[in-house]
CSV table of C-alpha atoms in Angstrom, one decimal:
chain,number,residue,atom,x,y,z
A,1,MET,CA,45.1,-6.3,-41.7
A,2,THR,CA,43.6,-4.1,-44.4
A,3,GLN,CA,42.4,-0.6,-43.9
A,4,SER,CA,38.7,-1.6,-44.1
A,5,GLU,CA,39.3,-4.3,-41.4
A,6,ARG,CA,40.9,-1.7,-39.1
A,7,VAL,CA,38.0,0.7,-39.6
A,8,THR,CA,35.5,-2.1,-38.9
A,9,GLY,CA,37.4,-3.1,-35.8
A,10,ALA,CA,37.5,0.4,-34.5
A,11,ALA,CA,33.8,0.9,-35.2
A,12,ASN,CA,33.0,-2.4,-33.3
A,13,HIS,CA,35.3,-1.2,-30.5
A,14,ARG,CA,33.4,2.1,-30.2
A,15,HIS,CA,30.1,0.2,-30.4
A,16,HIS,CA,31.1,-2.0,-27.5
A,17,TRP,CA,32.2,1.0,-25.4
A,18,ALA,CA,28.9,2.7,-26.2
A,19,ILE,CA,27.0,-0.3,-24.9
A,20,PHE,CA,29.1,-0.4,-21.8
A,21,ALA,CA,28.6,3.3,-21.2
A,22,ALA,CA,24.9,3.0,-21.6
A,23,ALA,CA,24.8,0.1,-19.2
A,24,VAL,CA,26.8,2.1,-16.6
A,25,VAL,CA,24.4,5.1,-17.0
A,26,ALA,CA,21.4,2.8,-16.6
A,27,VAL,CA,22.8,1.3,-13.4
A,28,VAL,CA,23.7,4.7,-12.0
A,29,VAL,CA,20.2,6.1,-12.9
A,30,GLY,CA,18.6,3.0,-11.4
A,31,LEU,CA,20.7,3.4,-8.2
A,32,LEU,CA,19.8,7.1,-7.9
A,33,LEU,CA,16.1,6.2,-8.3
A,34,TRP,CA,16.4,3.5,-5.7
A,35,LEU,CA,18.0,5.9,-3.2
A,36,ALA,CA,15.5,8.7,-4.0
A,37,ALA,CA,12.5,6.4,-4.0
A,38,GLY,CA,11.0,8.0,-0.9
A,39,MET,CA,11.4,11.5,-2.3
A,40,LEU,CA,9.9,10.4,-5.6
A,41,LEU,CA,6.9,8.8,-3.9
A,42,THR,CA,6.3,12.0,-2.0
A,43,ILE,CA,6.5,14.0,-5.2
A,44,PHE,CA,4.1,11.6,-6.9
A,45,SER,CA,1.7,12.0,-3.9
A,46,GLY,CA,1.8,15.7,-4.4
A,47,LEU,CA,1.1,15.2,-8.1
A,48,LEU,CA,-1.9,13.0,-7.3
A,49,LEU,CA,-3.3,15.6,-5.0
A,50,ALA,CA,-2.7,18.3,-7.5
A,51,VAL,CA,-4.6,16.4,-10.2
A,52,PHE,CA,-7.5,16.0,-7.8
A,53,LEU,CA,-7.5,19.7,-6.9
A,54,SER,CA,-7.3,20.6,-10.5
A,55,GLY,CA,-10.2,18.4,-11.4
A,56,LEU,CA,-12.4,19.9,-8.7
A,57,ARG,CA,-11.2,23.4,-9.8
A,58,ASP,CA,-12.3,22.7,-13.3
A,59,VAL,CA,-15.7,21.4,-12.2
A,60,VAL,CA,-16.3,24.5,-10.0
A,61,ALA,CA,-15.1,26.8,-12.8
A,62,ARG,CA,-17.3,25.2,-15.3
A,63,HIS,CA,-20.5,25.5,-13.2
A,64,THR,CA,-19.8,28.9,-11.6
A,65,ARG,CA,-17.9,30.6,-14.4
A,66,LEU,CA,-15.2,31.7,-11.9
A,67,PRO,CA,-11.7,32.2,-13.1
A,68,ARG,CA,-9.6,29.1,-12.5
A,69,GLY,CA,-7.5,30.8,-9.8
A,70,TRP,CA,-10.5,31.8,-7.8
A,71,ALA,CA,-12.1,28.4,-8.4
A,72,LEU,CA,-9.1,26.7,-6.9
A,73,VAL,CA,-9.4,29.1,-3.9
A,74,ALA,CA,-13.0,28.1,-3.5
A,75,VAL,CA,-12.1,24.4,-3.7
A,76,CYS,CA,-9.4,24.7,-1.0
A,77,LEU,CA,-11.7,26.7,1.3
A,78,GLY,CA,-14.5,24.2,0.8
A,79,LEU,CA,-12.2,21.3,1.6
A,80,VAL,CA,-10.8,23.1,4.7
A,81,ALA,CA,-14.4,23.7,5.9
A,82,LEU,CA,-15.4,20.1,5.2
A,83,PHE,CA,-12.5,18.6,7.1
A,84,GLY,CA,-12.9,21.2,9.9
A,85,LEU,CA,-16.6,20.3,10.3
A,86,LEU,CA,-15.7,16.5,10.3
A,87,GLY,CA,-13.0,17.2,12.8
A,88,TRP,CA,-15.3,19.2,15.1
A,89,LEU,CA,-17.9,16.5,14.9
A,90,MET,CA,-15.8,13.4,15.3
A,91,ALA,CA,-12.2,14.2,16.2
A,92,ALA,CA,-12.5,13.8,20.0
A,93,ARG,CA,-14.4,10.5,19.6
A,94,LEU,CA,-12.0,9.2,17.0
A,95,ALA,CA,-9.0,10.1,19.1
A,96,GLU,CA,-10.5,8.3,22.1
A,97,GLN,CA,-11.3,5.2,20.1
A,98,ALA,CA,-7.9,5.2,18.3
A,99,HIS,CA,-6.2,5.3,21.7
A,100,GLN,CA,-8.4,2.4,22.9
A,101,PHE,CA,-7.7,0.5,19.7
A,102,THR,CA,-3.9,0.7,20.2
A,103,ARG,CA,-4.3,-0.4,23.8
A,104,GLU,CA,-6.6,-3.3,23.1
A,105,LEU,CA,-4.9,-4.7,19.9
A,106,PRO,CA,-1.9,-6.2,21.7
A,107,GLU,CA,-4.2,-7.7,24.3
A,108,ALA,CA,-6.3,-9.2,21.5
A,109,ALA,CA,-3.2,-10.8,19.9
A,110,LYS,CA,-2.3,-12.2,23.3
A,111,HIS,CA,-5.8,-13.5,23.8
A,112,LEU,CA,-5.7,-15.2,20.4
A,113,ARG,CA,-2.3,-16.8,21.1
A,114,GLU,CA,-3.7,-18.3,24.3
A,115,GLN,CA,-6.7,-19.7,22.6
A,116,LEU,CA,-4.6,-21.2,19.8
A,117,ARG,CA,-2.4,-23.0,22.3
A,118,GLU,CA,-5.4,-25.1,23.2
A,119,TYR,CA,-5.2,-26.8,19.8
A,120,PRO,CA,-2.2,-28.8,18.4
A,121,TRP,CA,-2.7,-27.4,14.9
A,122,GLY,CA,-2.6,-23.8,16.3
A,123,SER,CA,0.6,-24.1,18.3
A,124,TRP,CA,2.9,-23.0,15.4
A,125,VAL,CA,0.7,-19.9,14.9
A,126,ALA,CA,0.9,-19.1,18.6
A,127,GLU,CA,4.7,-19.3,18.4
A,128,GLU,CA,4.6,-16.8,15.5
A,129,LEU,CA,2.6,-14.4,17.7
A,130,ARG,CA,4.9,-14.9,20.6
A,131,GLY,CA,5.8,-11.7,22.3
A,132,VAL,CA,2.9,-9.6,20.9
A,133,GLY,CA,1.1,-8.1,23.9
A,134,ASP,CA,3.5,-9.4,26.6
A,135,SER,CA,3.7,-6.6,29.1
A,136,ALA,CA,7.3,-7.3,30.1
A,137,GLU,CA,8.5,-7.1,26.5
A,138,GLU,CA,6.4,-4.1,25.8
A,139,ARG,CA,8.0,-2.3,28.8
A,140,GLU,CA,11.5,-3.1,27.5
A,141,LYS,CA,10.7,-1.8,24.1
A,142,ALA,CA,8.6,1.2,25.2
A,143,LEU,CA,11.4,3.8,24.8
A,144,SER,CA,12.5,2.6,21.4
A,145,ARG,CA,8.9,2.5,20.2
A,146,ALA,CA,8.3,6.0,21.5
A,147,ALA,CA,11.4,7.3,19.7
A,148,GLY,CA,10.4,5.5,16.5
A,149,ALA,CA,6.8,6.9,16.8
A,150,ALA,CA,8.1,10.4,17.2
A,151,SER,CA,10.5,10.1,14.3
A,152,ALA,CA,7.7,8.6,12.1
A,153,PHE,CA,5.3,11.4,13.2
A,154,LEU,CA,7.9,14.1,12.3
A,155,ASN,CA,8.7,12.5,8.9
A,156,GLY,CA,5.0,12.1,8.2
A,157,LEU,CA,4.3,15.7,9.1
A,158,THR,CA,7.1,16.9,6.9
A,159,ALA,CA,6.0,14.8,4.0
A,160,THR,CA,2.4,16.0,4.4
A,161,VAL,CA,3.5,19.7,4.3
A,162,VAL,CA,5.6,19.0,1.2
A,163,ILE,CA,2.8,17.2,-0.5
A,164,VAL,CA,0.2,19.9,0.2
A,165,PHE,CA,2.4,22.8,-0.9
A,166,LEU,CA,3.6,20.9,-4.0
A,167,ALA,CA,0.0,20.1,-4.9
A,168,LEU,CA,-1.0,23.8,-4.5
A,169,PHE,CA,1.8,25.0,-6.7
A,170,LEU,CA,1.1,22.4,-9.4
A,171,ALA,CA,-2.7,22.9,-9.3
A,172,PHE,CA,-2.5,26.8,-9.4
A,173,ASP,CA,-0.8,26.8,-12.9
A,174,PRO,CA,-0.5,23.2,-14.2
A,175,GLU,CA,-0.1,24.5,-17.8
A,176,LEU,CA,3.3,26.0,-16.9
A,177,TYR,CA,4.7,22.6,-15.8
A,178,LYS,CA,3.1,20.9,-18.8
A,179,ARG,CA,4.7,23.3,-21.2
A,180,SER,CA,8.1,22.7,-19.5
A,181,LEU,CA,7.7,19.0,-20.0
A,182,VAL,CA,6.6,19.3,-23.6
A,183,ARG,CA,9.7,21.5,-24.4
A,184,LEU,CA,11.9,18.4,-23.6
A,185,VAL,CA,10.3,16.6,-26.7
A,186,PRO,CA,11.3,17.3,-30.3
A,187,ILE,CA,9.2,20.0,-31.9
A,188,ASP,CA,7.4,17.7,-34.3
A,189,ARG,CA,6.3,15.5,-31.5
A,190,ARG,CA,5.2,18.2,-29.0
A,191,GLU,CA,1.5,18.1,-29.9
A,192,ARG,CA,1.4,14.4,-29.4
A,193,ALA,CA,3.3,14.9,-26.1
A,194,ARG,CA,0.5,17.3,-24.9
A,195,GLU,CA,-2.1,14.7,-25.8
A,196,VAL,CA,-0.3,12.0,-23.8
A,197,ILE,CA,0.2,14.2,-20.8
A,198,GLN,CA,-3.5,15.1,-20.9
A,199,HIS,CA,-4.6,11.4,-21.2
A,200,ALA,CA,-2.3,10.5,-18.2
A,201,THR,CA,-3.7,13.4,-16.1
A,202,ASP,CA,-7.3,12.4,-16.9
A,203,ALA,CA,-6.6,8.8,-15.9
A,204,LEU,CA,-5.2,10.0,-12.6
A,205,TRP,CA,-8.1,12.3,-12.0
A,206,ARG,CA,-10.7,9.5,-12.7
A,207,TRP,CA,-8.7,7.0,-10.6
A,208,THR,CA,-8.5,9.4,-7.6
A,209,LEU,CA,-12.1,10.4,-7.8
A,210,ALA,CA,-13.2,6.8,-8.0
A,211,ARG,CA,-11.1,5.7,-5.0
A,212,LEU,CA,-12.3,8.6,-2.9
A,213,LEU,CA,-16.0,7.8,-3.6
A,214,SER,CA,-15.3,4.1,-2.9
A,215,MET,CA,-13.5,5.0,0.4
A,216,ALA,CA,-16.4,7.1,1.5
A,217,ALA,CA,-18.9,4.3,0.7
A,218,VAL,CA,-16.9,1.7,2.6
A,219,CYS,CA,-16.4,4.0,5.5
A,220,VAL,CA,-20.1,4.7,5.9
A,221,GLY,CA,-21.1,1.1,5.2
A,222,ALA,CA,-18.5,-0.5,7.6
A,223,THR,CA,-19.3,2.0,10.4
A,224,ILE,CA,-23.1,1.3,10.1
A,225,GLY,CA,-22.4,-2.5,9.9
A,226,PHE,CA,-20.2,-2.5,13.0
A,227,TRP,CA,-22.7,-0.4,14.9
A,228,LEU,CA,-25.5,-2.7,14.0
A,229,ILE,CA,-23.6,-5.8,15.3
A,230,GLY,CA,-22.6,-4.0,18.4
A,231,MET,CA,-18.9,-4.0,17.6
A,232,PRO,CA,-16.8,-1.7,20.0
A,233,LEU,CA,-14.9,1.2,18.3
A,234,ALA,CA,-17.3,1.1,15.4
A,235,LEU,CA,-16.5,4.6,14.2
A,236,MET,CA,-12.8,4.2,14.3
A,237,LEU,CA,-12.9,0.8,12.6
A,238,GLY,CA,-15.2,2.2,9.9
A,239,VAL,CA,-12.9,5.1,9.2
A,240,PHE,CA,-9.9,2.8,9.2
A,241,ALA,CA,-11.7,0.5,6.7
A,242,GLY,CA,-12.4,3.5,4.4
A,243,LEU,CA,-8.8,4.8,4.5
A,244,MET,CA,-7.4,1.3,3.8
A,245,ASN,CA,-9.7,1.0,0.8
A,246,PHE,CA,-7.5,3.6,-1.0
A,247,ILE,CA,-5.4,0.5,-1.7
A,248,PRO,CA,-7.2,-1.8,-4.2
A,249,ASN,CA,-7.0,-5.6,-3.6
A,250,LEU,CA,-4.9,-5.6,-0.5
A,251,GLY,CA,-6.5,-2.7,1.4
A,252,PRO,CA,-9.6,-4.6,2.5
A,253,LEU,CA,-7.5,-7.4,4.0
A,254,ILE,CA,-5.4,-4.8,5.9
A,255,TRP,CA,-8.5,-3.5,7.7
A,256,LEU,CA,-10.1,-6.9,8.1
A,257,ALA,CA,-7.2,-8.5,10.1
A,258,PRO,CA,-7.1,-6.2,13.2
A,259,THR,CA,-10.9,-5.9,13.2
A,260,LEU,CA,-11.3,-9.7,13.4
A,261,LEU,CA,-8.7,-9.8,16.1
A,262,LEU,CA,-10.6,-7.4,18.2
A,263,ALA,CA,-13.9,-9.2,17.5
A,264,LEU,CA,-12.4,-12.5,18.7
A,265,MET,CA,-11.9,-10.9,22.1
A,266,GLN,CA,-15.6,-10.6,22.3
A,267,SER,CA,-16.6,-14.0,21.0
A,268,PRO,CA,-16.3,-16.2,17.9
A,269,ALA,CA,-19.9,-15.2,16.9
A,270,GLU,CA,-18.8,-11.5,16.9
A,271,ALA,CA,-15.9,-12.4,14.6
A,272,LEU,CA,-18.4,-14.2,12.3
A,273,TYR,CA,-20.6,-11.1,12.2
A,274,VAL,CA,-17.5,-9.0,11.3
A,275,GLY,CA,-16.8,-11.4,8.5
A,276,LEU,CA,-20.4,-10.9,7.2
A,277,VAL,CA,-20.0,-7.1,7.4
A,278,PHE,CA,-16.8,-7.4,5.4
A,279,LEU,CA,-18.4,-9.6,2.7
A,280,VAL,CA,-21.5,-7.3,2.4
A,281,VAL,CA,-19.5,-4.0,2.3
A,282,GLN,CA,-16.7,-5.3,-0.1
A,283,THR,CA,-19.2,-7.0,-2.3
A,284,ALA,CA,-21.3,-3.8,-2.6
A,285,GLU,CA,-18.1,-1.9,-3.3
A,286,GLY,CA,-16.7,-4.3,-5.8
A,287,TYR,CA,-19.8,-5.0,-7.8
A,288,ILE,CA,-22.0,-1.9,-7.4
A,289,ILE,CA,-20.0,1.2,-6.4
A,290,THR,CA,-16.7,0.6,-8.3
A,291,PRO,CA,-18.3,-0.3,-11.6
A,292,LEU,CA,-20.5,2.9,-11.4
A,293,VAL,CA,-17.6,5.3,-10.7
A,294,GLN,CA,-14.9,3.6,-12.8
A,295,GLN,CA,-16.7,3.2,-16.2
A,296,ARG,CA,-14.3,5.6,-17.9
A,297,MET,CA,-11.2,4.6,-16.0
A,298,VAL,CA,-8.2,2.9,-17.5
A,299,ASN,CA,-8.9,-0.9,-17.3
A,300,LEU,CA,-6.3,-2.1,-14.9
A,301,SER,CA,-6.4,-5.9,-14.5
A,302,PRO,CA,-6.2,-7.2,-10.9
A,303,ALA,CA,-3.2,-9.4,-11.7
A,304,VAL,CA,-1.1,-6.4,-12.9
A,305,ALA,CA,-2.2,-4.2,-10.0
A,306,LEU,CA,-1.5,-6.9,-7.4
A,307,SER,CA,1.9,-7.7,-8.9
A,308,VAL,CA,3.0,-4.1,-8.8
A,309,GLN,CA,1.6,-3.7,-5.3
A,310,VAL,CA,3.5,-6.7,-4.0
A,311,VAL,CA,6.8,-5.5,-5.6
A,312,MET,CA,6.5,-1.8,-4.5
A,313,GLY,CA,5.3,-2.8,-1.1
A,314,ALA,CA,8.3,-5.1,-0.6
A,315,LEU,CA,10.7,-2.4,-1.8
A,316,TRP,CA,9.3,0.8,-0.3
A,317,GLY,CA,6.9,-0.2,2.4
A,318,PHE,CA,3.4,1.2,2.9
A,319,ALA,CA,4.1,4.3,0.8
A,320,GLY,CA,5.1,2.1,-2.2
A,321,LEU,CA,2.0,-0.1,-1.6
A,322,ALA,CA,-0.3,2.9,-1.5
A,323,MET,CA,1.1,4.6,-4.6
A,324,ALA,CA,1.5,1.4,-6.6
A,325,THR,CA,-1.9,1.4,-8.4
A,326,PRO,CA,-2.1,5.1,-9.5
A,327,ILE,CA,1.5,4.8,-10.7
A,328,THR,CA,0.6,1.7,-12.7
A,329,ALA,CA,-2.5,3.3,-14.1
A,330,MET,CA,-0.5,6.3,-15.3
A,331,ALA,CA,2.3,4.1,-16.7
A,332,LEU,CA,-0.2,2.0,-18.7
A,333,VAL,CA,-1.7,5.1,-20.3
A,334,ILE,CA,1.7,6.3,-21.3
A,335,VAL,CA,2.7,2.8,-22.7
A,336,GLN,CA,-0.6,2.6,-24.6
A,337,LYS,CA,-0.2,6.0,-26.2
A,338,VAL,CA,3.5,6.2,-26.8
A,339,TYR,CA,4.6,2.6,-27.4
A,340,ILE,CA,1.5,0.6,-28.6
A,341,GLU,CA,-0.1,3.3,-30.6
A,342,ASP,CA,2.9,5.4,-31.8
A,343,VAL,CA,5.6,2.8,-32.2
A,344,LEU,CA,3.6,-0.3,-33.0
A,345,GLY,CA,0.8,1.5,-34.8
A,346,ASP,CA,-1.9,-0.4,-32.9
A,347,SER,CA,-4.7,2.1,-31.9
A,348,ARG,CA,-7.0,-0.5,-30.3
A,349,THR,CA,-7.8,0.2,-26.6
A,350,SER,CA,-5.6,-1.7,-24.2
A,351,SER,CA,-7.2,-3.9,-21.6
A,352,GLY,CA,-4.5,-3.3,-19.0
C-alpha cells in the first residue's frame, strides 16, 4: 500500500468516525429533547405569553408615550383588573355550572349508551362506551381519580406560575435575551439573525392576537346561541367553546362532542339545535372573523397545521396539541427566512 493510499484510508476512517459521532450526538440531543418535552413546552408557553405582553406594551407605549417599563406595568394591571372583574361577575356561576357539567357528563354518556343498545348498528359503540358513568365503577376509581386530579392541579399550578414569571421576565427586557441569542451567530450574520428573530416574534404576536380575538368571538357567539336554544349550562359551555378555539382545526370538535352529549340527554331536537349553533358560530369564525384578524399572519396551510397537531398531540398530550400551531408558525418563518431565502436564494413569500 502506497503512502497516498494510507493517507486516503486514514481520511476515510476519520470521516466515518465523524459521521458516527454526529449520529450519536443527534440521537442524544433528540433523546434529551424527548425527555425535556414537557419543560420545553412550558418554556414556549412562557415565550408566547411574553410576546403577547410585549405586543400590548408596545401598543400602550406608542399611544401614551409611556416608557416601555411603565407601559408593561399598565398592561399587567389592566389585565389583572379585567380578569378580576370577569371573575367577580361570573366566577360563582361558572364554578357551579362546571361542577354540574362534570356530574352530568358521565350520566349523559350512560344515557347515550343505553339508547345505542336499542339499535343493532349502535351496539359496538355502546361497548366502546361501556363503563362510562357506571356508578359502581366510578366508586371504585374515585380515590385514584381524586389523587390524579390533585396531582394534575398541582402540576398545572406550578406550570402556570413558571409561565407567568418567565413571561414577565422576558417581556420586561426582551432585547437583553435577543442580544444573547444573536451573539451565538457569527458576526457577519448577526444583523440577519436580528431580522429573523424579529420576524418570528412578529408572527407569534399576530398569531396570538388573532387567536384571542377569535376565542372571544366564539365564546360570546356560542354562549348567546346556547342561551337562545335553552341549552342548560350555556355560560360554561360557551366559555369552554372559546377556550378550545385556541386550538385551530381540532379545537371546535373538542367542545362540540361533550356539548352534543349533554344535548342528547334533553332530546334529539336539542342536539340538532346545538349542531346548528356550532355551524353558525364556526362558519362566522372561519369565514368572517379569522380572515379579518389574520390578514398579516404567516399563511399556515390546514394540512400542515393538522399534521403537526396530530403528531404533537400523540407524543405530548394536550399541551403538545395546544402549542403545535404557534410552534409551527414560528418554525415556518425561520425556515422561510434562513433556508429558503438565505440558502436557496428564493425571496418569494412562502405559502406555508
